[in-house]
Short mmCIF file of C-alpha atoms in Angstrom, two decimals:
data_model
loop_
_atom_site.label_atom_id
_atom_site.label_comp_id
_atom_site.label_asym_id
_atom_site.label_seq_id
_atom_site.Cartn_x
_atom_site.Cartn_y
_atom_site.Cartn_z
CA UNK L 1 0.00 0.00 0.00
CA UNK L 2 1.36 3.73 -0.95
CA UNK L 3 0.43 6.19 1.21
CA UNK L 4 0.05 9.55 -0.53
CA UNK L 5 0.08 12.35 2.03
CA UNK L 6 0.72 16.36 1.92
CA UNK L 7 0.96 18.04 5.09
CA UNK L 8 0.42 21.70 6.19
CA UNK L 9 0.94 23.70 8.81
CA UNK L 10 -2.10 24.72 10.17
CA UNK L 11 -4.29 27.85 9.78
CA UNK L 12 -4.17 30.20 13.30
CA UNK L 13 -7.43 30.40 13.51
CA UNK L 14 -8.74 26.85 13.69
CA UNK L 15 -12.06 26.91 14.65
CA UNK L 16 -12.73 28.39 10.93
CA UNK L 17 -10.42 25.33 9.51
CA UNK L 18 -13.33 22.93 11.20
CA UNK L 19 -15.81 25.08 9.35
CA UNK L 20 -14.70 24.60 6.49
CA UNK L 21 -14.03 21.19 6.50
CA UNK L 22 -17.19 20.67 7.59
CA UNK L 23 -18.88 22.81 4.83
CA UNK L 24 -16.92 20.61 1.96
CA UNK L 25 -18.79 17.40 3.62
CA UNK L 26 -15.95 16.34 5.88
CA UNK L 27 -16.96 14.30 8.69
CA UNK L 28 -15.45 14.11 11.76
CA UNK L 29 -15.01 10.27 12.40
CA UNK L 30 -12.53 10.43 15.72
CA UNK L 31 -10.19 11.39 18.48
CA UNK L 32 -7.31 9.90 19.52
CA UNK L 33 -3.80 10.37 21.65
CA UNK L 34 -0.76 9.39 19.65
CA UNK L 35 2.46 8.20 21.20
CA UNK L 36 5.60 7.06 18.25
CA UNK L 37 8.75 5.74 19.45
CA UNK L 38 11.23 5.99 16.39
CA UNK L 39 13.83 3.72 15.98
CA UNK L 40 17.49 3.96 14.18
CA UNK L 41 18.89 1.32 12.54
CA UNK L 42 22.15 -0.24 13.20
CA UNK L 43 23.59 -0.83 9.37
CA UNK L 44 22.08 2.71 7.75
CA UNK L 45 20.91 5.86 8.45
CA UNK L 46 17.43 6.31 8.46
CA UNK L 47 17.79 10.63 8.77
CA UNK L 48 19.90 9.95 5.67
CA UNK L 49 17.90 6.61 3.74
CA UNK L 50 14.48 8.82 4.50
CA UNK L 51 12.87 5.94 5.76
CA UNK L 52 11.19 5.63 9.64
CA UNK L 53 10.71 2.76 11.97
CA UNK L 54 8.47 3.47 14.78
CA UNK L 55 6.35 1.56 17.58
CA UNK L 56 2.89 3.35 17.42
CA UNK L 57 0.41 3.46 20.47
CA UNK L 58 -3.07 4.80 19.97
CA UNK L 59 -5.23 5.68 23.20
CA UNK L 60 -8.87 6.35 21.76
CA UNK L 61 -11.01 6.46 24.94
CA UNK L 62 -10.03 3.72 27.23
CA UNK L 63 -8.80 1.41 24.26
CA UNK L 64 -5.33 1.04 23.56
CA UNK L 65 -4.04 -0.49 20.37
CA UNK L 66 -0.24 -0.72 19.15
CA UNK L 67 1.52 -1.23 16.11
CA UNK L 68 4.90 -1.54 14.07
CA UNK L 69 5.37 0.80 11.31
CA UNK L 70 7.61 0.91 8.67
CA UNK L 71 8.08 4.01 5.76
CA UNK L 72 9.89 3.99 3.01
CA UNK L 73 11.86 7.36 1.44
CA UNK L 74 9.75 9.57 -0.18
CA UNK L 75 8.91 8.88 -3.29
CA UNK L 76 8.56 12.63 -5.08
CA UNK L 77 9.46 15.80 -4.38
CA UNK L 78 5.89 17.71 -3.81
CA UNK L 79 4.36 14.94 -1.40
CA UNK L 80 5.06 12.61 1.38
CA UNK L 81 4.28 9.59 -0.46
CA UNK L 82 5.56 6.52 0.07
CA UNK L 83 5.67 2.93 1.21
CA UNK L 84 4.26 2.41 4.52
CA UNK L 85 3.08 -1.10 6.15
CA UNK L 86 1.56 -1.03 9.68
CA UNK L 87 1.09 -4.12 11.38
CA UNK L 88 -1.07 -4.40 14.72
CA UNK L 89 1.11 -5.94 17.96
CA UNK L 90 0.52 -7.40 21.05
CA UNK L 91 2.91 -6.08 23.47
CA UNK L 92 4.71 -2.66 22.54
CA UNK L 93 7.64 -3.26 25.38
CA UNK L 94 8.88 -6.72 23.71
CA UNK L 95 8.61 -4.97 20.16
CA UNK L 96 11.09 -2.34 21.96
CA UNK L 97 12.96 -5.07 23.50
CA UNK L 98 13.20 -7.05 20.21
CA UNK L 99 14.45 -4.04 18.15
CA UNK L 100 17.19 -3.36 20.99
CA UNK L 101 18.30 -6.59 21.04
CA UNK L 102 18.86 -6.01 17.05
CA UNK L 103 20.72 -3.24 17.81
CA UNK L 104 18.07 -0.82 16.74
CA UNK L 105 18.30 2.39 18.98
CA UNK L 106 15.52 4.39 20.21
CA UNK L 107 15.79 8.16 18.97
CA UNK L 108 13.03 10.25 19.91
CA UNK L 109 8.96 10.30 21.02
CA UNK L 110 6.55 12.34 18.99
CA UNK L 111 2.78 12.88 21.27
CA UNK L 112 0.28 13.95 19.20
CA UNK L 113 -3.46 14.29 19.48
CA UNK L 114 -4.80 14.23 16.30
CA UNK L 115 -8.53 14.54 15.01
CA UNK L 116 -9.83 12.25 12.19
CA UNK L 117 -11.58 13.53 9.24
CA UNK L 118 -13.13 11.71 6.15
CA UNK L 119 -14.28 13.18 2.94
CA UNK L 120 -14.93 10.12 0.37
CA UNK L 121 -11.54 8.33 -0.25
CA UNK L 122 -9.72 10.86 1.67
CA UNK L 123 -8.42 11.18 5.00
CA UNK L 124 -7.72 14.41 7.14
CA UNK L 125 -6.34 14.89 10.11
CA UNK L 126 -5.93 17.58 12.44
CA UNK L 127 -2.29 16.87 14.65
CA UNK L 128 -1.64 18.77 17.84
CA UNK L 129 2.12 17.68 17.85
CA UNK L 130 3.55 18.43 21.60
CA UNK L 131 6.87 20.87 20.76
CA UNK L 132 6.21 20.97 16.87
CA UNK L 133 2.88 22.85 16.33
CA UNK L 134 -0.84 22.55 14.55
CA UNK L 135 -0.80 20.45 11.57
CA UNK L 136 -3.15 19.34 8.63
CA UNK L 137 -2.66 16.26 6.55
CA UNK L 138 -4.71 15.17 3.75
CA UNK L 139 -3.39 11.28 2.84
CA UNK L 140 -5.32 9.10 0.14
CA UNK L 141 -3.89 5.35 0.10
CA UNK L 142 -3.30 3.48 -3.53
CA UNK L 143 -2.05 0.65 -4.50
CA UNK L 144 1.19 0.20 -5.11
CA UNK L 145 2.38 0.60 -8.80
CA UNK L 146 -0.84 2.86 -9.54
CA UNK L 147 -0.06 6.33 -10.62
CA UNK L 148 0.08 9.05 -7.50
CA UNK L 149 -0.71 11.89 -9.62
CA UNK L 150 -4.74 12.07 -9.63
CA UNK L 151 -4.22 11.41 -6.25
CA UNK L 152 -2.06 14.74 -5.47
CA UNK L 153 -4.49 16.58 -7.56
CA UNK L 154 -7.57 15.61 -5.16
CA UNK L 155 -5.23 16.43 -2.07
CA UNK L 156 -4.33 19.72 -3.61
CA UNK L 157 -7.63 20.76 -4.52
CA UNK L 158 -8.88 19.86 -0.97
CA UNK L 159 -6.57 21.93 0.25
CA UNK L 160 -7.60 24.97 -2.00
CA UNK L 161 -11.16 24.28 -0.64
CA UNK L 162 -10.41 24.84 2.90
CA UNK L 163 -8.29 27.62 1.97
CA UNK L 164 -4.87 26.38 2.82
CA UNK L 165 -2.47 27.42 -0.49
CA UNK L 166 0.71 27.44 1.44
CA UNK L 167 2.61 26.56 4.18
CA UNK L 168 3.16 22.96 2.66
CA UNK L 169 5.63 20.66 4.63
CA UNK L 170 7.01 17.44 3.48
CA UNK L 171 9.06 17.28 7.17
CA UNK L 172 8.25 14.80 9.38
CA UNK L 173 7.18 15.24 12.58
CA UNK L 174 10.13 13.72 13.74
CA UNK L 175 12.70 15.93 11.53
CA UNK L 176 11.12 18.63 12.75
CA UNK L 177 11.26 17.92 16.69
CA UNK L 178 14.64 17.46 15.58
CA UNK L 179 15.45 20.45 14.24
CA UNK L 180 17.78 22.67 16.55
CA UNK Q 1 12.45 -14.18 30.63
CA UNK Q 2 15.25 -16.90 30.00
CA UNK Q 3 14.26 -19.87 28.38
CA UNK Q 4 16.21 -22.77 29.75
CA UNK Q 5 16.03 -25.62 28.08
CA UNK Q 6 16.87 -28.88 26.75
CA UNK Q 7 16.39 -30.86 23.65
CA UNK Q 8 17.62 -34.43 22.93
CA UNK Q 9 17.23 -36.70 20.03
CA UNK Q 10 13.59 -38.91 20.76
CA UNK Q 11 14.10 -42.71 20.63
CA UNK Q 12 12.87 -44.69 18.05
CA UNK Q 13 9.65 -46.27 19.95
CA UNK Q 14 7.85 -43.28 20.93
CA UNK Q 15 4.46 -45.17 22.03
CA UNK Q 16 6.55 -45.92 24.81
CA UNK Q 17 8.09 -42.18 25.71
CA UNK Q 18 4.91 -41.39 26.02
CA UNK Q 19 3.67 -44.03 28.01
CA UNK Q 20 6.86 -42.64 30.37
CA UNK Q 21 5.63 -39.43 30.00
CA UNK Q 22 2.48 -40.22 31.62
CA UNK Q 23 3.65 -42.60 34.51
CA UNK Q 24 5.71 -39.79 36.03
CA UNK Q 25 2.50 -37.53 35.58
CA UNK Q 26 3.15 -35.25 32.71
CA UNK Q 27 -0.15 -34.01 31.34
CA UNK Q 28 -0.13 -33.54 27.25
CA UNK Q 29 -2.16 -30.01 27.26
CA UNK Q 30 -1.88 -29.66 22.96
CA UNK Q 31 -0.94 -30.41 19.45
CA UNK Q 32 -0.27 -27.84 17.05
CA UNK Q 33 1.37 -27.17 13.95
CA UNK Q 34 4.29 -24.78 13.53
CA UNK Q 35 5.59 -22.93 10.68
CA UNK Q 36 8.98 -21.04 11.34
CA UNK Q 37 10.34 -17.95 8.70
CA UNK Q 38 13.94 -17.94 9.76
CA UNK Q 39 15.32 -14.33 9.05
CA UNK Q 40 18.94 -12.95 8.98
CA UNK Q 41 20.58 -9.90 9.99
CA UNK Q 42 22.31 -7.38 7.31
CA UNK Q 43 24.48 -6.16 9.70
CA UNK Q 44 25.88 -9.61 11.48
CA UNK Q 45 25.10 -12.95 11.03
CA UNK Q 46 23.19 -14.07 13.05
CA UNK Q 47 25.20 -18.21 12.28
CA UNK Q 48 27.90 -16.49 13.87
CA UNK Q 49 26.10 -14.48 16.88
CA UNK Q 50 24.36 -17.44 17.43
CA UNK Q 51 20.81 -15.33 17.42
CA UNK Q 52 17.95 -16.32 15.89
CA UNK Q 53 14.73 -14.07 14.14
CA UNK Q 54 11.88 -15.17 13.16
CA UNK Q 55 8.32 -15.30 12.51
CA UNK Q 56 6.42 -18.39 13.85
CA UNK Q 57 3.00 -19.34 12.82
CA UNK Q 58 0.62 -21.63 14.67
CA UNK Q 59 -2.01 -23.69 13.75
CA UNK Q 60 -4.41 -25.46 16.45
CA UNK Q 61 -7.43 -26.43 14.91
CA UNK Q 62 -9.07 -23.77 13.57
CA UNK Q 63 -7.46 -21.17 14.59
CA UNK Q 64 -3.83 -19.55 14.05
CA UNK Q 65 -1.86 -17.27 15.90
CA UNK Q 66 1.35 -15.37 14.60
CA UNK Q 67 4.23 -14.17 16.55
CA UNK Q 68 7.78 -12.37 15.97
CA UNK Q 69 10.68 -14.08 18.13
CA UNK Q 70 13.47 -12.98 18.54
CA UNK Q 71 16.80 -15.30 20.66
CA UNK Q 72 20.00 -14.11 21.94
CA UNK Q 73 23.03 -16.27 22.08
CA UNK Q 74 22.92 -19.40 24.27
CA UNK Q 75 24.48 -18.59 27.61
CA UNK Q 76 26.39 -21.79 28.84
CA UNK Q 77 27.80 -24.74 27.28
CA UNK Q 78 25.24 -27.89 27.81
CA UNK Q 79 21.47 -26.60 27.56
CA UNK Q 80 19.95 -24.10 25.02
CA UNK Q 81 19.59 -21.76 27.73
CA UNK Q 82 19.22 -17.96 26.23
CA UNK Q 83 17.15 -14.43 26.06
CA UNK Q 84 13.68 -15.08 24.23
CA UNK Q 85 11.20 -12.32 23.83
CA UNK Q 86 8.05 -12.79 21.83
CA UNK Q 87 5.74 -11.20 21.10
CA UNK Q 88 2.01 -11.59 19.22
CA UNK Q 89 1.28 -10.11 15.75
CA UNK Q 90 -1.78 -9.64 13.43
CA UNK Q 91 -0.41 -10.21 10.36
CA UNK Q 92 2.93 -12.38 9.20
CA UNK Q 93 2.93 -11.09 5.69
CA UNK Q 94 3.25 -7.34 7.04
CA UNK Q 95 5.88 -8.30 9.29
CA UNK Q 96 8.32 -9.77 6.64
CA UNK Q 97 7.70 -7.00 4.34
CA UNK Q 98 8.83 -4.83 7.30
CA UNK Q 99 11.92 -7.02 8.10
CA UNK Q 100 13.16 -7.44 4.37
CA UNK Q 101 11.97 -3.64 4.42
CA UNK Q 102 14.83 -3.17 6.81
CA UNK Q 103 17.29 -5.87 4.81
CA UNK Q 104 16.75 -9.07 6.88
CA UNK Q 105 16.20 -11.84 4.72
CA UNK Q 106 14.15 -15.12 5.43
CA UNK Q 107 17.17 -17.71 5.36
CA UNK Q 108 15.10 -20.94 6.12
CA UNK Q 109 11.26 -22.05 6.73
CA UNK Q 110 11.21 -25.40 9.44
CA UNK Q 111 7.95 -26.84 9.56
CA UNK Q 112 6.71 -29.30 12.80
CA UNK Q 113 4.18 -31.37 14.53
CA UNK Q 114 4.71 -30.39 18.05
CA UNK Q 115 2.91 -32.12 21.16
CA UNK Q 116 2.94 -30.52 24.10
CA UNK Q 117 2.84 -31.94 27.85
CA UNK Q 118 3.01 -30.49 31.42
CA UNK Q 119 5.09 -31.65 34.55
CA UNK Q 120 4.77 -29.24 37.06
CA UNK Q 121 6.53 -25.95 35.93
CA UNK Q 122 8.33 -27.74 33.04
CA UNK Q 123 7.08 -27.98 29.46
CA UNK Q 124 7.84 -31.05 27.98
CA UNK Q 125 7.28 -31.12 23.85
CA UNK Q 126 7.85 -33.77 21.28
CA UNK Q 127 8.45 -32.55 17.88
CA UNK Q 128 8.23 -34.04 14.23
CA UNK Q 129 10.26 -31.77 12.58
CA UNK Q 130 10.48 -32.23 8.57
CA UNK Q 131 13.42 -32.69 6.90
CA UNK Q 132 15.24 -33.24 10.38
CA UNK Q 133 13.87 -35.59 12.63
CA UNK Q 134 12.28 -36.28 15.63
CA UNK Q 135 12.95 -34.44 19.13
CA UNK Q 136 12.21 -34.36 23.06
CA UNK Q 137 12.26 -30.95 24.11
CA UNK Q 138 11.97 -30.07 28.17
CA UNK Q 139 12.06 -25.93 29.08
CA UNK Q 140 11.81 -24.19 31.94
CA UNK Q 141 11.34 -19.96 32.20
CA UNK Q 142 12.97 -18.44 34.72
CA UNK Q 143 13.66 -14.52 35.17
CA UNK Q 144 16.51 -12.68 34.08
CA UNK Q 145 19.30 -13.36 36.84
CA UNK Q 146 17.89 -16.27 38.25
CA UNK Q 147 20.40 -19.17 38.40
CA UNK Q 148 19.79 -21.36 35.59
CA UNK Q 149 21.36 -24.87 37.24
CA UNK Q 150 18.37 -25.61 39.43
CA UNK Q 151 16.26 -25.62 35.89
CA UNK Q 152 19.06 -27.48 34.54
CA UNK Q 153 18.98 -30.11 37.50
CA UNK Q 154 14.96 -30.23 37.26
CA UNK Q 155 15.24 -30.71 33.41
CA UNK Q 156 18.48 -33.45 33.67
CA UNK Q 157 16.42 -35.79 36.17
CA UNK Q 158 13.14 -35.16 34.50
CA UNK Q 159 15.07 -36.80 30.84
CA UNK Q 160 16.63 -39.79 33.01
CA UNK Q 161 12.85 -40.21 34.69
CA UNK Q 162 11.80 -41.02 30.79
CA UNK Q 163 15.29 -42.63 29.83
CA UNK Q 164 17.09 -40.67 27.81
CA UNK Q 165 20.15 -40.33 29.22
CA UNK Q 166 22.05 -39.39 25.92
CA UNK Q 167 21.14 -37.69 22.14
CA UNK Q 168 21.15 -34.28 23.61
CA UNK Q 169 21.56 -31.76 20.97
CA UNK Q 170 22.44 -28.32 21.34
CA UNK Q 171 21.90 -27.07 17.50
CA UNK Q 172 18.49 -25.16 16.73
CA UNK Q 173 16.38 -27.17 14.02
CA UNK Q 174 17.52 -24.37 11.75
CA UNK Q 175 21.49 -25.01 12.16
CA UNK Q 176 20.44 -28.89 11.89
CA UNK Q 177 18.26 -28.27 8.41
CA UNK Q 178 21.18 -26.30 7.03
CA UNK Q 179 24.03 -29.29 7.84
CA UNK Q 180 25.12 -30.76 4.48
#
């Protein structure tokens, strides 16, 4: 599965984002608390490969579900897309445990609380990101080998519907918490 | 959790292992079917580190179960005594995509019948295991820093109890599929 994604920063006034995504038939579809432990990898780079390794933990209400995540590089230079597979775990500590005992280091925790929007195929979400900032991201998933273009185009013209024409960031959450 | 533990070559008349089995009160709790993806590490070999990766699949009746396990190095020289963390999984396709995502590479597959009994805090399992053979296995857990010799005395008396007093093998299934 490709993940095509374009992220924004978010609008100050967000109460009138909401609006808006409401008024273009968005519908709000969830809350949830966000908790990513990345991981390095012993043989390669990841800040210089572009690709991410994390342990996910998702607190909706009083459920908790976890999961291994794995992203490729990029695979353009307008968008964030690129290969992701997410697999549901049991037990988030052995994951950690397992990865350490391959020599894969823990680098850094991103919190976020994000809000869940969907408007047909699309998703959009709504990221409180503790120490980064108020983000927007608009992701459509395709199969992989199927062209990412029409995709961008429906992301981009989202965008222009809600009003966002700028402010576009292909940064991770994670590169940016690292920035100095 | 350390898994100390045991395995020995299982003599030719088996109907009467297990009859020994049950006279000194071992309880058989299960039979299942395993399916083991052995990976490798690209940044040490995991022959030489004596480690082990994999993904393990297994079938009880109906249902299946998937887990990623990973094994340090053995820790002494007569039992297969060593680190073992594992942990449950919802998917074993997703998982090797994300390990030969990351360069590991499935290395072997070893297939087996395992039956499973109980003797107080031991778990005693015989194993068909194609290709290779067939095995008595007898494991104990004990925590990290416990002192592995009382397992080892438990697990040495419990193999005389049932008459094997030789055969003991110390290679995984995977070292003894990939002899020549």
């Amino acid at each position: 599965m490709i993940e095509v994604e374009v992220k924004a920063h978010a609008p100050e006034d967000q109460d009138a984002l909401v609006k808006k995504l409401v008024k273009i038939g968005a519908k709000r579809v969830g809350e949830e608390y966000q908790e990513d432990v990345y991981f390095n990898a012993p043989h390669r780079d990841f800040a210089q490969t572009d690709e991410a390794l994390r342990i996910r933990k998702v607190q909706q209400g009083d459920s908790e579900d976890l999961f291994i995540t794995y992203k490729g590089a990029k695979m353009d230079k307008v968008s964030k897309t690129r290969k992701e597979v997410e697999v549901g775990v049991e037990d988030s500590a052995k994951v950690a445990d397992i990865f350490q005992s391959l020599s894969f280091r823990p680098v850094a925790t991103v919190r976020k609380n994000r809000t869940i929007y969907n408007l047909n195929d699309l998703v959009i979400t709504l990221d409180q990101v503790q120490g980064v900032g108020s983000f927007v991201e608009i992701e459509k998933e395709i199969e992989e080998g199927e062209d990412t273009r029409e995709a961008l185009d429906e992301i981009f013209t989202t965008y222009s519907q809600i009003g966002i024409e700028k402010g576009f960031e292909r940064r991770s959450y994670l590169e940016l918490m690292e920035l100095p």
